[in-house]
Amino acid sequence: EEITFKNYFTNRNNAGYSLIEMLIYISLLTVFSVTMIYSITSFSSSYRNLLALRVVDNSAIDSMERMTRDIRSASSINLSASTLGSTPGVLTLVSTNGGNSTTTKFYIDNGVLKVDINGTYFGPISASGSSVTSLTFNKVVSGPTSAVKIDMTVQSSVGTVTKSKTFHSTIILRGA
């Protein structure tokens, strides 16, 4: 019996898939699946990196803004109640307004930047999910002007990703 081109494909279509065709399809699906899993893993890792950096940045920005505002409105630094030049630093500010004196103290407790006002705990400044690992205050005097230099390192962990950044600022005291 002579096998013609038409008969070959007609019989073959009725037979289903061959083993070689199945292996090719399975290998293509495997390559596609591995590529998709790698992409999803890569995206989730990038997301964790970005989230950790965002927590670090937001916590540091909020903390620095609060300290900057209070330092600018302060008339002096209480040097005996402050720990300057080392970490963890403590900064105690004195503000006088209309004959009323207010004492503001910034310090770290278990990785959380906290503030006390007139000896009463006011609350945390740093964001939850972050940790202040280093905080140093230095008094800078230039002629009649005094300033406070702040060096602060903030860290955050999201899953297996840990990010840390150091922030610096120098703020001039109003009353000094």
PDB file of C-alpha atoms in Angstrom:
ATOM      1  CA  GLU A   1       0.000   0.000   0.000  1.00  0.00           C
ATOM      2  CA  GLU A   2       1.354   3.328  -0.978  1.00  0.00           C
ATOM      3  CA  ILE A   3       1.429   6.055   1.670  1.00  0.00           C
ATOM      4  CA  THR A   4       0.600   9.409   0.272  1.00  0.00           C
ATOM      5  CA  PHE A   5       1.102  12.781   1.879  1.00  0.00           C
ATOM      6  CA  LYS A   6      -2.638  13.173   2.396  1.00  0.00           C
ATOM      7  CA  ASN A   7      -3.049   9.724   3.960  1.00  0.00           C
ATOM      8  CA  TYR A   8      -0.092  10.278   6.317  1.00  0.00           C
ATOM      9  CA  PHE A   9      -1.543  13.447   7.853  1.00  0.00           C
ATOM     10  CA  THR A  10      -5.111  12.132   7.873  1.00  0.00           C
ATOM     11  CA  ASN A  11      -4.087   9.042   9.851  1.00  0.00           C
ATOM     12  CA  ARG A  12      -1.789  11.073  12.067  1.00  0.00           C
ATOM     13  CA  ASN A  13      -4.551  13.559  13.017  1.00  0.00           C
ATOM     14  CA  ASN A  14      -6.698  10.703  14.241  1.00  0.00           C
ATOM     15  CA  ALA A  15      -3.869   9.285  16.351  1.00  0.00           C
ATOM     16  CA  GLY A  16      -3.505  12.250  18.799  1.00  0.00           C
ATOM     17  CA  TYR A  17      -0.223  13.678  20.065  1.00  0.00           C
ATOM     18  CA  SER A  18       3.071  11.871  19.720  1.00  0.00           C
ATOM     19  CA  LEU A  19       5.494  11.469  22.600  1.00  0.00           C
ATOM     20  CA  ILE A  20       7.883  13.986  21.072  1.00  0.00           C
ATOM     21  CA  GLU A  21       5.122  16.583  20.723  1.00  0.00           C
ATOM     22  CA  MET A  22       4.129  16.061  24.363  1.00  0.00           C
ATOM     23  CA  LEU A  23       7.744  16.497  25.504  1.00  0.00           C
ATOM     24  CA  ILE A  24       8.041  19.717  23.522  1.00  0.00           C
ATOM     25  CA  TYR A  25       4.791  21.077  25.012  1.00  0.00           C
ATOM     26  CA  ILE A  26       5.820  20.117  28.536  1.00  0.00           C
ATOM     27  CA  SER A  27       9.258  21.698  28.118  1.00  0.00           C
ATOM     28  CA  LEU A  28       7.692  24.906  26.769  1.00  0.00           C
ATOM     29  CA  LEU A  29       5.248  25.039  29.697  1.00  0.00           C
ATOM     30  CA  THR A  30       8.116  24.415  32.121  1.00  0.00           C
ATOM     31  CA  VAL A  31      10.183  27.249  30.653  1.00  0.00           C
ATOM     32  CA  PHE A  32       7.159  29.556  30.778  1.00  0.00           C
ATOM     33  CA  SER A  33       6.379  28.567  34.395  1.00  0.00           C
ATOM     34  CA  VAL A  34       9.979  29.035  35.552  1.00  0.00           C
ATOM     35  CA  THR A  35      10.085  32.456  33.874  1.00  0.00           C
ATOM     36  CA  MET A  36       6.846  33.505  35.564  1.00  0.00           C
ATOM     37  CA  ILE A  37       7.981  32.283  39.001  1.00  0.00           C
ATOM     38  CA  TYR A  38      11.313  34.096  38.616  1.00  0.00           C
ATOM     39  CA  SER A  39       9.499  37.295  37.607  1.00  0.00           C
ATOM     40  CA  ILE A  40       7.108  37.123  40.554  1.00  0.00           C
ATOM     41  CA  THR A  41       9.982  36.437  42.970  1.00  0.00           C
ATOM     42  CA  SER A  42      11.955  39.321  41.521  1.00  0.00           C
ATOM     43  CA  PHE A  43       8.982  41.699  41.818  1.00  0.00           C
ATOM     44  CA  SER A  44       8.283  40.706  45.422  1.00  0.00           C
ATOM     45  CA  SER A  45      11.948  41.171  46.346  1.00  0.00           C
ATOM     46  CA  SER A  46      11.946  44.606  44.737  1.00  0.00           C
ATOM     47  CA  TYR A  47       8.736  45.448  46.588  1.00  0.00           C
ATOM     48  CA  ARG A  48      10.283  44.471  49.947  1.00  0.00           C
ATOM     49  CA  ASN A  49      13.353  46.618  49.178  1.00  0.00           C
ATOM     50  CA  LEU A  50      11.221  49.621  48.266  1.00  0.00           C
ATOM     51  CA  LEU A  51       8.926  49.187  51.260  1.00  0.00           C
ATOM     52  CA  ALA A  52      11.857  48.982  53.693  1.00  0.00           C
ATOM     53  CA  LEU A  53      13.439  52.105  52.174  1.00  0.00           C
ATOM     54  CA  ARG A  54      10.119  53.947  52.296  1.00  0.00           C
ATOM     55  CA  VAL A  55       9.681  53.129  55.991  1.00  0.00           C
ATOM     56  CA  VAL A  56      13.244  54.324  56.689  1.00  0.00           C
ATOM     57  CA  ASP A  57      12.778  57.558  54.741  1.00  0.00           C
ATOM     58  CA  ASN A  58       9.368  58.385  56.208  1.00  0.00           C
ATOM     59  CA  SER A  59      10.496  57.704  59.762  1.00  0.00           C
ATOM     60  CA  ALA A  60      13.648  59.808  59.354  1.00  0.00           C
ATOM     61  CA  ILE A  61      11.859  62.695  57.648  1.00  0.00           C
ATOM     62  CA  ASP A  62       9.139  62.839  60.305  1.00  0.00           C
ATOM     63  CA  SER A  63      11.690  62.607  63.121  1.00  0.00           C
ATOM     64  CA  MET A  64      14.007  65.234  61.640  1.00  0.00           C
ATOM     65  CA  GLU A  65      11.128  67.639  60.978  1.00  0.00           C
ATOM     66  CA  ARG A  66       9.923  67.379  64.586  1.00  0.00           C
ATOM     67  CA  MET A  67      13.415  67.851  66.030  1.00  0.00           C
ATOM     68  CA  THR A  68      14.133  70.731  63.618  1.00  0.00           C
ATOM     69  CA  ARG A  69      10.941  72.553  64.591  1.00  0.00           C
ATOM     70  CA  ASP A  70      11.668  72.214  68.317  1.00  0.00           C
ATOM     71  CA  ILE A  71      15.357  73.159  67.985  1.00  0.00           C
ATOM     72  CA  ARG A  72      14.504  76.282  65.956  1.00  0.00           C
ATOM     73  CA  SER A  73      12.033  77.429  68.600  1.00  0.00           C
ATOM     74  CA  ALA A  74      14.389  76.668  71.519  1.00  0.00           C
ATOM     75  CA  SER A  75      16.261  79.391  73.318  1.00  0.00           C
ATOM     76  CA  SER A  76      19.037  77.147  74.678  1.00  0.00           C
ATOM     77  CA  ILE A  77      20.346  73.623  75.198  1.00  0.00           C
ATOM     78  CA  ASN A  78      20.378  72.230  78.739  1.00  0.00           C
ATOM     79  CA  LEU A  79      23.928  70.851  78.582  1.00  0.00           C
ATOM     80  CA  SER A  80      23.751  69.136  81.982  1.00  0.00           C
ATOM     81  CA  ALA A  81      20.700  67.082  80.898  1.00  0.00           C
ATOM     82  CA  SER A  82      22.019  66.354  77.381  1.00  0.00           C
ATOM     83  CA  THR A  83      24.442  63.748  76.083  1.00  0.00           C
ATOM     84  CA  LEU A  84      26.309  65.322  73.173  1.00  0.00           C
ATOM     85  CA  GLY A  85      28.930  63.851  70.870  1.00  0.00           C
ATOM     86  CA  SER A  86      28.096  60.176  71.421  1.00  0.00           C
ATOM     87  CA  THR A  87      25.389  57.684  70.565  1.00  0.00           C
ATOM     88  CA  PRO A  88      22.777  57.230  71.861  1.00  0.00           C
ATOM     89  CA  GLY A  89      22.576  60.953  72.304  1.00  0.00           C
ATOM     90  CA  VAL A  90      20.143  62.899  74.413  1.00  0.00           C
ATOM     91  CA  LEU A  91      19.154  66.466  73.569  1.00  0.00           C
ATOM     92  CA  THR A  92      17.366  68.598  76.141  1.00  0.00           C
ATOM     93  CA  LEU A  93      16.105  71.950  74.872  1.00  0.00           C
ATOM     94  CA  VAL A  94      14.753  74.912  76.829  1.00  0.00           C
ATOM     95  CA  SER A  95      12.193  77.208  75.224  1.00  0.00           C
ATOM     96  CA  THR A  96      10.946  80.400  76.846  1.00  0.00           C
ATOM     97  CA  ASN A  97       7.783  82.036  75.605  1.00  0.00           C
ATOM     98  CA  GLY A  98       6.004  84.791  77.483  1.00  0.00           C
ATOM     99  CA  GLY A  99       7.739  83.943  80.751  1.00  0.00           C
ATOM    100  CA  ASN A 100       6.816  80.251  80.485  1.00  0.00           C
ATOM    101  CA  SER A 101       9.675  77.792  80.187  1.00  0.00           C
ATOM    102  CA  THR A 102       9.291  74.464  78.363  1.00  0.00           C
ATOM    103  CA  THR A 103      11.823  71.639  78.447  1.00  0.00           C
ATOM    104  CA  THR A 104      11.873  69.217  75.508  1.00  0.00           C
ATOM    105  CA  LYS A 105      14.003  66.066  75.611  1.00  0.00           C
ATOM    106  CA  PHE A 106      14.784  63.818  72.605  1.00  0.00           C
ATOM    107  CA  TYR A 107      16.228  60.353  73.240  1.00  0.00           C
ATOM    108  CA  ILE A 108      16.253  56.735  72.046  1.00  0.00           C
ATOM    109  CA  ASP A 109      14.592  53.947  74.010  1.00  0.00           C
ATOM    110  CA  ASN A 110      14.753  50.405  72.539  1.00  0.00           C
ATOM    111  CA  GLY A 111      15.327  51.765  69.029  1.00  0.00           C
ATOM    112  CA  VAL A 112      12.414  54.202  69.229  1.00  0.00           C
ATOM    113  CA  LEU A 113      13.041  57.953  69.089  1.00  0.00           C
ATOM    114  CA  LYS A 114      10.968  59.488  71.880  1.00  0.00           C
ATOM    115  CA  VAL A 115      10.216  62.943  73.213  1.00  0.00           C
ATOM    116  CA  ASP A 116       9.460  64.162  76.732  1.00  0.00           C
ATOM    117  CA  ILE A 117       7.932  67.585  77.311  1.00  0.00           C
ATOM    118  CA  ASN A 118       8.415  69.093  80.775  1.00  0.00           C
ATOM    119  CA  GLY A 119       9.417  65.665  82.100  1.00  0.00           C
ATOM    120  CA  THR A 120       6.309  63.888  80.783  1.00  0.00           C
ATOM    121  CA  TYR A 121       6.527  61.288  78.052  1.00  0.00           C
ATOM    122  CA  PHE A 122       4.861  62.771  74.976  1.00  0.00           C
ATOM    123  CA  GLY A 123       5.200  59.818  72.597  1.00  0.00           C
ATOM    124  CA  PRO A 124       7.314  58.192  69.919  1.00  0.00           C
ATOM    125  CA  ILE A 125       8.544  60.230  66.994  1.00  0.00           C
ATOM    126  CA  SER A 126       9.967  57.480  64.804  1.00  0.00           C
ATOM    127  CA  ALA A 127       7.553  55.332  62.823  1.00  0.00           C
ATOM    128  CA  SER A 128       6.584  51.837  63.849  1.00  0.00           C
ATOM    129  CA  GLY A 129       8.413  49.269  61.767  1.00  0.00           C
ATOM    130  CA  SER A 130      11.630  51.281  61.967  1.00  0.00           C
ATOM    131  CA  SER A 131      14.437  51.395  64.471  1.00  0.00           C
ATOM    132  CA  VAL A 132      16.801  54.282  65.235  1.00  0.00           C
ATOM    133  CA  THR A 133      20.154  52.530  65.565  1.00  0.00           C
ATOM    134  CA  SER A 134      22.306  55.611  66.049  1.00  0.00           C
ATOM    135  CA  LEU A 135      21.575  59.154  67.207  1.00  0.00           C
ATOM    136  CA  THR A 136      24.256  61.757  67.857  1.00  0.00           C
ATOM    137  CA  PHE A 137      23.752  65.399  68.783  1.00  0.00           C
ATOM    138  CA  ASN A 138      26.574  67.967  68.649  1.00  0.00           C
ATOM    139  CA  LYS A 139      26.508  71.603  69.628  1.00  0.00           C
ATOM    140  CA  VAL A 140      28.096  73.849  67.021  1.00  0.00           C
ATOM    141  CA  VAL A 141      29.092  77.386  68.006  1.00  0.00           C
ATOM    142  CA  SER A 142      30.073  79.958  65.412  1.00  0.00           C
ATOM    143  CA  GLY A 143      30.465  83.444  66.847  1.00  0.00           C
ATOM    144  CA  PRO A 144      27.214  84.489  68.513  1.00  0.00           C
ATOM    145  CA  THR A 145      25.234  81.704  66.830  1.00  0.00           C
ATOM    146  CA  SER A 146      24.673  78.191  68.188  1.00  0.00           C
ATOM    147  CA  ALA A 147      23.371  75.226  66.265  1.00  0.00           C
ATOM    148  CA  VAL A 148      22.687  71.542  66.792  1.00  0.00           C
ATOM    149  CA  LYS A 149      24.097  68.988  64.370  1.00  0.00           C
ATOM    150  CA  ILE A 150      22.120  65.744  64.197  1.00  0.00           C
ATOM    151  CA  ASP A 151      23.407  62.435  62.810  1.00  0.00           C
ATOM    152  CA  MET A 152      20.753  59.725  62.847  1.00  0.00           C
ATOM    153  CA  THR A 153      20.719  56.200  61.389  1.00  0.00           C
ATOM    154  CA  VAL A 154      17.348  54.548  60.821  1.00  0.00           C
ATOM    155  CA  GLN A 155      16.817  50.892  59.950  1.00  0.00           C
ATOM    156  CA  SER A 156      13.805  48.886  58.785  1.00  0.00           C
ATOM    157  CA  SER A 157      13.233  45.216  58.019  1.00  0.00           C
ATOM    158  CA  VAL A 158      10.574  43.828  55.711  1.00  0.00           C
ATOM    159  CA  GLY A 159      10.668  40.052  55.461  1.00  0.00           C
ATOM    160  CA  THR A 160      14.273  39.077  54.841  1.00  0.00           C
ATOM    161  CA  VAL A 161      15.260  42.544  53.595  1.00  0.00           C
ATOM    162  CA  THR A 162      16.882  45.048  55.977  1.00  0.00           C
ATOM    163  CA  LYS A 163      17.647  48.597  54.869  1.00  0.00           C
ATOM    164  CA  SER A 164      19.493  51.297  56.776  1.00  0.00           C
ATOM    165  CA  LYS A 165      20.262  54.950  56.003  1.00  0.00           C
ATOM    166  CA  THR A 166      22.041  57.739  57.828  1.00  0.00           C
ATOM    167  CA  PHE A 167      20.600  61.261  57.847  1.00  0.00           C
ATOM    168  CA  HIS A 168      22.318  64.525  58.781  1.00  0.00           C
ATOM    169  CA  SER A 169      21.022  67.975  59.622  1.00  0.00           C
ATOM    170  CA  THR A 170      22.254  71.165  61.270  1.00  0.00           C
ATOM    171  CA  ILE A 171      19.705  73.480  62.851  1.00  0.00           C
ATOM    172  CA  ILE A 172      20.320  76.970  64.254  1.00  0.00           C
ATOM    173  CA  LEU A 173      18.821  77.791  67.665  1.00  0.00           C
ATOM    174  CA  ARG A 174      16.598  80.848  67.633  1.00  0.00           C
ATOM    175  CA  GLY A 175      17.538  82.190  71.043  1.00  0.00           C
ATOM    176  CA  ALA A 176      21.249  81.382  71.094  1.00  0.00           C
TER     177      ALA A 176
END
